[in-house]
mmCIF file of C-alpha atoms in Angstrom:
data_model
loop_
_atom_site.group_PDB
_atom_site.id
_atom_site.type_symbol
_atom_site.label_atom_id
_atom_site.label_comp_id
_atom_site.label_asym_id
_atom_site.label_seq_id
_atom_site.Cartn_x
_atom_site.Cartn_y
_atom_site.Cartn_z
ATOM 1 C CA MET E 16 170.809 349.317 -94.224
ATOM 2 C CA PRO E 17 168.507 346.855 -92.582
ATOM 3 C CA GLU E 18 170.201 343.888 -91.000
ATOM 4 C CA ASP E 19 169.597 340.520 -92.780
ATOM 5 C CA LYS E 20 167.636 338.043 -90.718
ATOM 6 C CA THR E 21 168.828 334.527 -91.291
ATOM 7 C CA LEU E 22 166.670 331.573 -90.248
ATOM 8 C CA PRO E 23 168.403 329.184 -87.955
ATOM 9 C CA LYS E 24 169.791 326.015 -89.344
ATOM 10 C CA ASP E 25 168.306 322.715 -88.579
ATOM 11 C CA ILE E 26 171.035 321.972 -86.142
ATOM 12 C CA ASP E 27 170.150 325.095 -84.258
ATOM 13 C CA SER E 28 166.407 324.419 -84.192
ATOM 14 C CA ASP E 29 164.572 323.650 -81.050
ATOM 15 C CA TYR E 30 164.587 320.018 -82.046
ATOM 16 C CA SER E 31 168.190 319.933 -80.997
ATOM 17 C CA LEU E 32 167.634 321.757 -77.774
ATOM 18 C CA PRO E 33 168.202 319.801 -74.624
ATOM 19 C CA GLY E 34 165.209 318.715 -72.608
ATOM 20 C CA ARG E 35 163.017 317.626 -75.473
ATOM 21 C CA TYR E 36 160.847 314.527 -74.894
ATOM 22 C CA GLU E 37 162.189 312.683 -77.891
ATOM 23 C CA GLU E 38 165.797 313.303 -76.884
ATOM 24 C CA SER E 39 165.439 312.384 -73.177
ATOM 25 C CA ASN E 40 166.544 309.106 -71.681
ATOM 26 C CA SER E 41 163.477 308.825 -69.436
ATOM 27 C CA THR E 42 160.969 306.136 -70.363
ATOM 28 C CA TYR E 43 157.371 306.239 -69.205
ATOM 29 C CA HIS E 44 156.144 303.049 -67.562
ATOM 30 C CA GLU E 45 152.468 302.436 -67.064
ATOM 31 C CA PRO E 46 151.524 300.982 -63.683
ATOM 32 C CA ILE E 47 151.392 297.179 -63.645
ATOM 33 C CA LYS E 48 147.896 295.869 -63.134
ATOM 34 C CA HIS E 49 147.774 292.795 -60.897
ATOM 35 C CA GLU E 50 145.353 290.122 -61.993
ATOM 36 C CA GLU E 51 142.717 289.320 -59.399
ATOM 37 C CA ILE E 52 142.794 285.677 -58.260
ATOM 38 C CA PRO E 53 139.277 284.367 -57.986
ATOM 39 C CA PRO E 54 138.458 282.740 -54.604
ATOM 40 C CA ARG E 55 138.574 278.947 -54.477
ATOM 41 C CA PRO E 56 135.145 277.428 -54.367
ATOM 42 C CA LYS E 57 134.176 275.463 -51.232
ATOM 43 C CA ASN E 58 133.373 272.409 -53.288
ATOM 44 C CA LYS E 59 136.984 272.177 -54.361
ATOM 45 C CA SER E 60 138.206 272.204 -50.723
ATOM 46 C CA LEU E 61 135.698 269.521 -49.834
ATOM 47 C CA ALA E 62 136.829 267.391 -52.754
ATOM 48 C CA ILE E 63 140.451 267.707 -51.639
ATOM 49 C CA ALA E 64 139.514 266.649 -48.097
ATOM 50 C CA ILE E 65 137.638 263.611 -49.390
ATOM 51 C CA ILE E 66 140.533 262.586 -51.606
ATOM 52 C CA ALA E 67 142.951 262.936 -48.676
ATOM 53 C CA PHE E 68 140.680 260.789 -46.480
ATOM 54 C CA VAL E 69 140.456 258.109 -49.160
ATOM 55 C CA ILE E 70 144.246 258.073 -49.538
ATOM 56 C CA VAL E 71 144.813 257.763 -45.760
ATOM 57 C CA SER E 72 142.152 255.045 -45.416
ATOM 58 C CA SER E 73 143.585 253.128 -48.343
ATOM 59 C CA GLY E 74 147.015 253.313 -46.755
ATOM 60 C CA PHE E 75 145.671 251.976 -43.457
ATOM 61 C CA PHE E 76 143.860 249.050 -45.058
ATOM 62 C CA LEU E 77 146.871 248.307 -47.247
ATOM 63 C CA TYR E 78 149.082 248.237 -44.139
ATOM 64 C CA TYR E 79 146.643 245.885 -42.395
ATOM 65 C CA PHE E 80 146.458 243.627 -45.459
ATOM 66 C CA ILE E 81 150.247 243.376 -45.674
ATOM 67 C CA ASN E 82 150.729 242.879 -41.898
ATOM 68 C CA GLN E 83 147.495 241.003 -41.222
ATOM 69 C CA SER E 84 149.142 237.893 -39.803
ATOM 70 C CA GLU E 85 151.329 239.877 -37.406
ATOM 71 C CA ILE E 86 148.473 242.099 -36.216
ATOM 72 C CA ASP E 87 146.129 239.148 -35.717
ATOM 73 C CA SER E 88 148.795 237.247 -33.804
ATOM 74 C CA GLU E 89 149.245 240.205 -31.436
ATOM 75 C CA ILE E 90 145.495 240.278 -30.800
ATOM 76 C CA VAL E 91 145.454 236.536 -30.144
ATOM 77 C CA GLN E 92 148.491 236.834 -27.876
ATOM 78 C CA SER E 93 146.801 239.515 -25.775
ATOM 79 C CA THR E 94 143.831 237.177 -25.402
ATOM 80 C CA LEU E 95 146.098 234.283 -24.447
ATOM 81 C CA ASN E 96 147.622 236.395 -21.691
ATOM 82 C CA MET E 97 144.221 236.442 -19.974
ATOM 83 C CA SER E 98 143.468 233.646 -17.532
ATOM 84 C CA PRO E 99 140.619 231.225 -18.341
ATOM 85 C CA GLU E 100 138.681 232.785 -15.480
ATOM 86 C CA GLN E 101 139.021 236.305 -16.949
ATOM 87 C CA ILE E 102 137.940 235.089 -20.374
ATOM 88 C CA LEU E 103 134.847 233.384 -18.944
ATOM 89 C CA ALA E 104 134.055 236.362 -16.708
ATOM 90 C CA ASN E 105 134.033 238.613 -19.777
ATOM 91 C CA GLN E 106 132.066 236.066 -21.790
ATOM 92 C CA TYR E 107 129.292 235.757 -19.199
ATOM 93 C CA SER E 108 129.330 239.428 -18.120
ATOM 94 C CA VAL E 109 129.986 238.419 -14.535
ATOM 95 C CA GLY E 110 129.199 241.052 -11.935
ATOM 96 C CA GLU E 111 131.661 242.559 -9.500
ATOM 97 C CA TYR E 112 133.048 240.419 -6.719
ATOM 98 C CA GLY E 113 130.607 240.599 -3.816
ATOM 99 C CA SER E 114 127.587 241.431 -5.990
ATOM 100 C CA ASP E 115 126.019 238.132 -4.872
ATOM 101 C CA HIS E 116 126.568 235.440 -2.257
ATOM 102 C CA ALA E 117 125.000 231.990 -2.457
ATOM 103 C CA HIS E 118 125.749 228.494 -1.157
ATOM 104 C CA ALA E 119 124.825 225.208 -2.829
ATOM 105 C CA ALA E 120 125.683 221.537 -2.342
ATOM 106 C CA ILE E 121 127.016 219.319 -5.129
ATOM 107 C CA LEU E 122 127.657 215.578 -5.274
ATOM 108 C CA VAL E 123 129.566 214.025 -8.182
ATOM 109 C CA VAL E 124 129.713 210.220 -8.146
ATOM 110 C CA VAL E 125 131.913 208.144 -10.483
ATOM 111 C CA ASP E 126 132.513 204.417 -10.167
ATOM 112 C CA GLY E 127 130.387 204.414 -7.022
ATOM 113 C CA GLU E 128 132.583 206.937 -5.218
ATOM 114 C CA GLN E 129 132.115 210.606 -4.397
ATOM 115 C CA LEU E 130 134.669 212.969 -5.904
ATOM 116 C CA ASN E 131 136.446 214.589 -2.991
ATOM 117 C CA PHE E 132 136.459 218.330 -3.710
ATOM 118 C CA GLY E 133 137.991 218.878 -0.276
ATOM 119 C CA LEU E 134 141.443 218.139 -1.723
ATOM 120 C CA PRO E 135 143.767 221.159 -2.005
ATOM 121 C CA GLN E 136 143.686 221.263 -5.828
ATOM 122 C CA PHE E 137 139.933 221.890 -5.746
ATOM 123 C CA GLN E 138 139.932 224.536 -3.015
ATOM 124 C CA LEU E 139 139.647 228.266 -3.808
ATOM 125 C CA SER E 140 140.368 227.562 -7.474
ATOM 126 C CA SER E 141 138.273 230.522 -8.649
ATOM 127 C CA LYS E 142 137.677 233.992 -7.296
ATOM 128 C CA TYR E 143 133.973 234.056 -8.096
ATOM 129 C CA ILE E 144 132.879 230.480 -7.347
ATOM 130 C CA HIS E 145 134.756 227.834 -5.361
ATOM 131 C CA PHE E 146 135.027 225.349 -2.525
ATOM 132 C CA GLU E 147 136.711 226.453 0.685
ATOM 133 C CA ASP E 148 137.680 225.367 4.216
ATOM 134 C CA HIS E 149 138.375 221.840 2.869
ATOM 135 C CA ASN E 150 134.627 221.266 2.529
ATOM 136 C CA PRO E 151 134.103 218.607 -0.187
ATOM 137 C CA TYR E 152 130.587 219.600 -1.295
ATOM 138 C CA LEU E 153 129.674 223.217 -0.433
ATOM 139 C CA ILE E 154 129.906 225.701 -3.315
ATOM 140 C CA HIS E 155 130.405 229.402 -2.580
ATOM 141 C CA LYS E 156 129.353 231.923 -5.252
ATOM 142 C CA HIS E 157 130.403 235.565 -4.838
ATOM 143 C CA ALA E 158 129.083 237.399 -7.912
ATOM 144 C CA THR E 159 126.099 237.612 -10.221
ATOM 145 C CA GLY E 160 126.072 235.884 -13.582
ATOM 146 C CA VAL E 161 128.505 233.114 -12.589
ATOM 147 C CA PRO E 162 127.654 229.747 -14.200
ATOM 148 C CA LEU E 163 128.893 226.402 -12.912
ATOM 149 C CA GLU E 164 131.208 226.218 -15.915
ATOM 150 C CA MET E 165 133.502 228.725 -14.205
ATOM 151 C CA LEU E 166 133.788 226.349 -11.253
ATOM 152 C CA PHE E 167 134.297 223.295 -13.463
ATOM 153 C CA VAL E 168 136.976 224.933 -15.621
ATOM 154 C CA SER E 169 138.857 226.246 -12.582
ATOM 155 C CA MET E 170 139.341 222.758 -11.140
ATOM 156 C CA GLY E 171 139.594 220.665 -14.314
ATOM 157 C CA LEU E 172 136.109 219.142 -14.360
ATOM 158 C CA GLU E 173 133.954 218.747 -17.469
ATOM 159 C CA VAL E 174 130.481 217.239 -17.712
ATOM 160 C CA SER E 175 129.105 216.223 -21.097
ATOM 161 C CA GLU E 176 126.044 214.230 -22.077
ATOM 162 C CA LYS E 177 127.928 210.929 -22.022
ATOM 163 C CA CYS E 178 131.044 211.501 -19.921
ATOM 164 C CA ILE E 179 132.557 213.108 -16.844
ATOM 165 C CA PHE E 180 136.143 214.299 -17.256
ATOM 166 C CA VAL E 181 138.239 214.852 -14.145
ATOM 167 C CA GLU E 182 141.722 216.360 -14.287
ATOM 168 C CA TYR E 183 143.478 216.065 -10.958
ATOM 169 C CA ASP E 184 146.272 218.511 -10.138
ATOM 170 C CA PHE E 185 145.778 220.059 -13.607
ATOM 171 C CA SER E 186 148.048 217.395 -15.028
ATOM 172 C CA LYS E 187 148.017 216.202 -18.611
ATOM 173 C CA ASN E 188 146.559 212.875 -17.540
ATOM 174 C CA THR E 189 142.803 213.251 -17.741
ATOM 175 C CA ASN E 190 140.548 210.706 -16.117
ATOM 176 C CA GLU E 191 137.490 210.013 -18.259
ATOM 177 C CA PHE E 192 134.348 208.314 -16.978
ATOM 178 C CA CYS E 193 131.662 207.578 -19.588
ATOM 179 C CA ALA E 194 128.229 205.975 -19.557
ATOM 180 C CA GLU E 195 127.885 202.588 -21.215
ATOM 181 C CA GLY E 196 125.807 201.970 -24.311
ATOM 182 C CA LYS E 197 122.772 204.206 -24.616
ATOM 183 C CA LYS E 198 123.073 205.465 -21.065
ATOM 184 C CA SER E 199 123.979 209.064 -20.254
ATOM 185 C CA VAL E 200 125.225 211.179 -17.384
ATOM 186 C CA GLN E 201 122.447 211.692 -14.835
ATOM 187 C CA VAL E 202 122.030 215.245 -13.525
ATOM 188 C CA TYR E 203 119.525 216.196 -10.821
ATOM 189 C CA LEU E 204 118.737 219.638 -9.422
ATOM 190 C CA ASN E 205 116.815 219.776 -6.139
ATOM 191 C CA GLY E 206 115.572 216.207 -6.621
ATOM 192 C CA GLN E 207 114.387 216.701 -10.204
ATOM 193 C CA ARG E 208 116.023 215.526 -13.420
ATOM 194 C CA PHE E 209 117.843 218.429 -15.083
ATOM 195 C CA PRO E 210 117.668 218.024 -18.884
ATOM 196 C CA SER E 211 119.869 220.965 -19.898
ATOM 197 C CA ASP E 212 123.616 221.604 -19.744
ATOM 198 C CA ILE E 213 124.346 221.896 -16.036
ATOM 199 C CA SER E 214 127.551 223.842 -16.702
ATOM 200 C CA GLN E 215 125.460 226.799 -17.877
ATOM 201 C CA TYR E 216 123.371 226.857 -14.705
ATOM 202 C CA GLU E 217 123.843 229.607 -12.109
ATOM 203 C CA ILE E 218 123.302 228.298 -8.613
ATOM 204 C CA LYS E 219 120.794 229.744 -6.178
ATOM 205 C CA HIS E 220 121.104 229.552 -2.430
ATOM 206 C CA ASN E 221 120.195 226.107 -1.033
ATOM 207 C CA ASP E 222 120.410 224.349 -4.421
ATOM 208 C CA ARG E 223 121.410 220.682 -4.352
ATOM 209 C CA ILE E 224 123.042 219.170 -7.440
ATOM 210 C CA LEU E 225 123.709 215.496 -8.209
ATOM 211 C CA ILE E 226 125.884 214.343 -11.115
ATOM 212 C CA THR E 227 126.362 210.593 -11.533
ATOM 213 C CA LEU E 228 126.714 207.722 -13.996
ATOM 214 C CA ASP E 229 124.996 205.244 -11.678
ATOM 215 C CA GLU E 230 121.302 205.192 -12.608
ATOM 216 C CA LYS E 231 120.462 202.405 -10.154
ATOM 217 C CA SER E 232 121.618 204.296 -7.059
ATOM 218 C CA ILE E 233 120.107 207.730 -7.794
ATOM 219 C CA SER E 234 117.611 207.614 -4.919
ATOM 220 C CA LYS E 235 120.393 206.666 -2.497
ATOM 221 C CA HIS E 236 122.608 209.495 -3.771
ATOM 222 C CA LEU E 237 119.769 212.028 -3.530
ATOM 223 C CA LYS E 238 119.108 211.009 0.059
ATOM 224 C CA TYR E 239 122.801 211.372 0.857
ATOM 225 C CA LEU E 240 122.850 214.779 -0.867
ATOM 226 C CA ASP E 241 119.918 215.953 1.264
ATOM 227 C CA SER E 242 121.931 215.178 4.388
ATOM 228 C CA PHE E 243 124.514 217.832 3.527
ATOM 229 C CA GLU E 244 124.260 220.975 5.592
ATOM 230 C CA ILE E 245 124.120 224.197 3.586
ATOM 231 C CA PHE E 246 125.247 227.080 5.740
ATOM 232 C CA ASP E 247 123.323 230.308 5.691
ATOM 233 C CA VAL E 248 124.881 233.221 3.872
ATOM 234 C CA PRO E 249 126.258 235.767 6.365
ATOM 235 C CA LYS E 250 124.094 238.847 6.366
ATOM 236 C CA LYS E 251 125.693 242.147 5.491
ATOM 237 C CA PRO E 252 125.428 244.778 8.240
ATOM 238 C CA SER E 253 122.695 247.279 7.494
ATOM 239 C CA ILE E 254 123.949 250.756 6.669
ATOM 240 C CA ASN E 255 120.814 252.413 8.053
ATOM 241 C CA SER E 256 120.353 250.937 11.504
ATOM 242 C CA GLY E 257 117.447 253.210 12.348
ATOM 243 C CA LYS E 258 119.426 255.166 14.907
ATOM 244 C CA ASP E 259 120.664 258.664 14.327
ATOM 245 C CA ILE E 260 124.349 259.089 14.999
ATOM 246 C CA PHE E 261 125.689 262.500 15.863
ATOM 247 C CA ILE E 262 129.355 263.373 15.793
#
């Protein structure tokens, strides 16, 4: 008798067999796609740099505004540490020491008497322009661009339109000699009336300068000034003597 064929039950179907996709614990993961970051435009970098510069500059100016008094005082203090001669040398763009050498004679007369610049307080008072060797009238200039003001300031002398101020020994007591009424200080250069500010004048070799309040005795003072001997400037040795030297 033929054997009965019985269909398998659901529990015995291949759905319950191990290894089926639905029954497995494995999960399929698709690869993660990374988003592409677009490159930063150059304009954006430039804008950032400008903003940073503005911030830094604003900070600097804000610091200066807050500390303005202190900063300005430091600048002023550094200027005060300079000698009057250094300040004037910078102001007039004076050349290096030795860039020029000139001699001139000067006569300053107040109350009928010659100011004696041979006194120690008037000697070698400036590096660039001075009196020396106790000579009371001979000016020595040792650089280009040196006005008489540098000499006057160094020894406490000031010449204005109406007055002559003399400060002996650089003391606080200033002697002031002024012209009376409508008269003025008389200034002569090489025998001719000098109408400008003599303190701004730069001497030339053999110049003769008269400064006085006495209008009546000008001719006498000029004659006396002409009697002063102005020494020649020592000549510098020539580098090229014309002879070949072999060592």
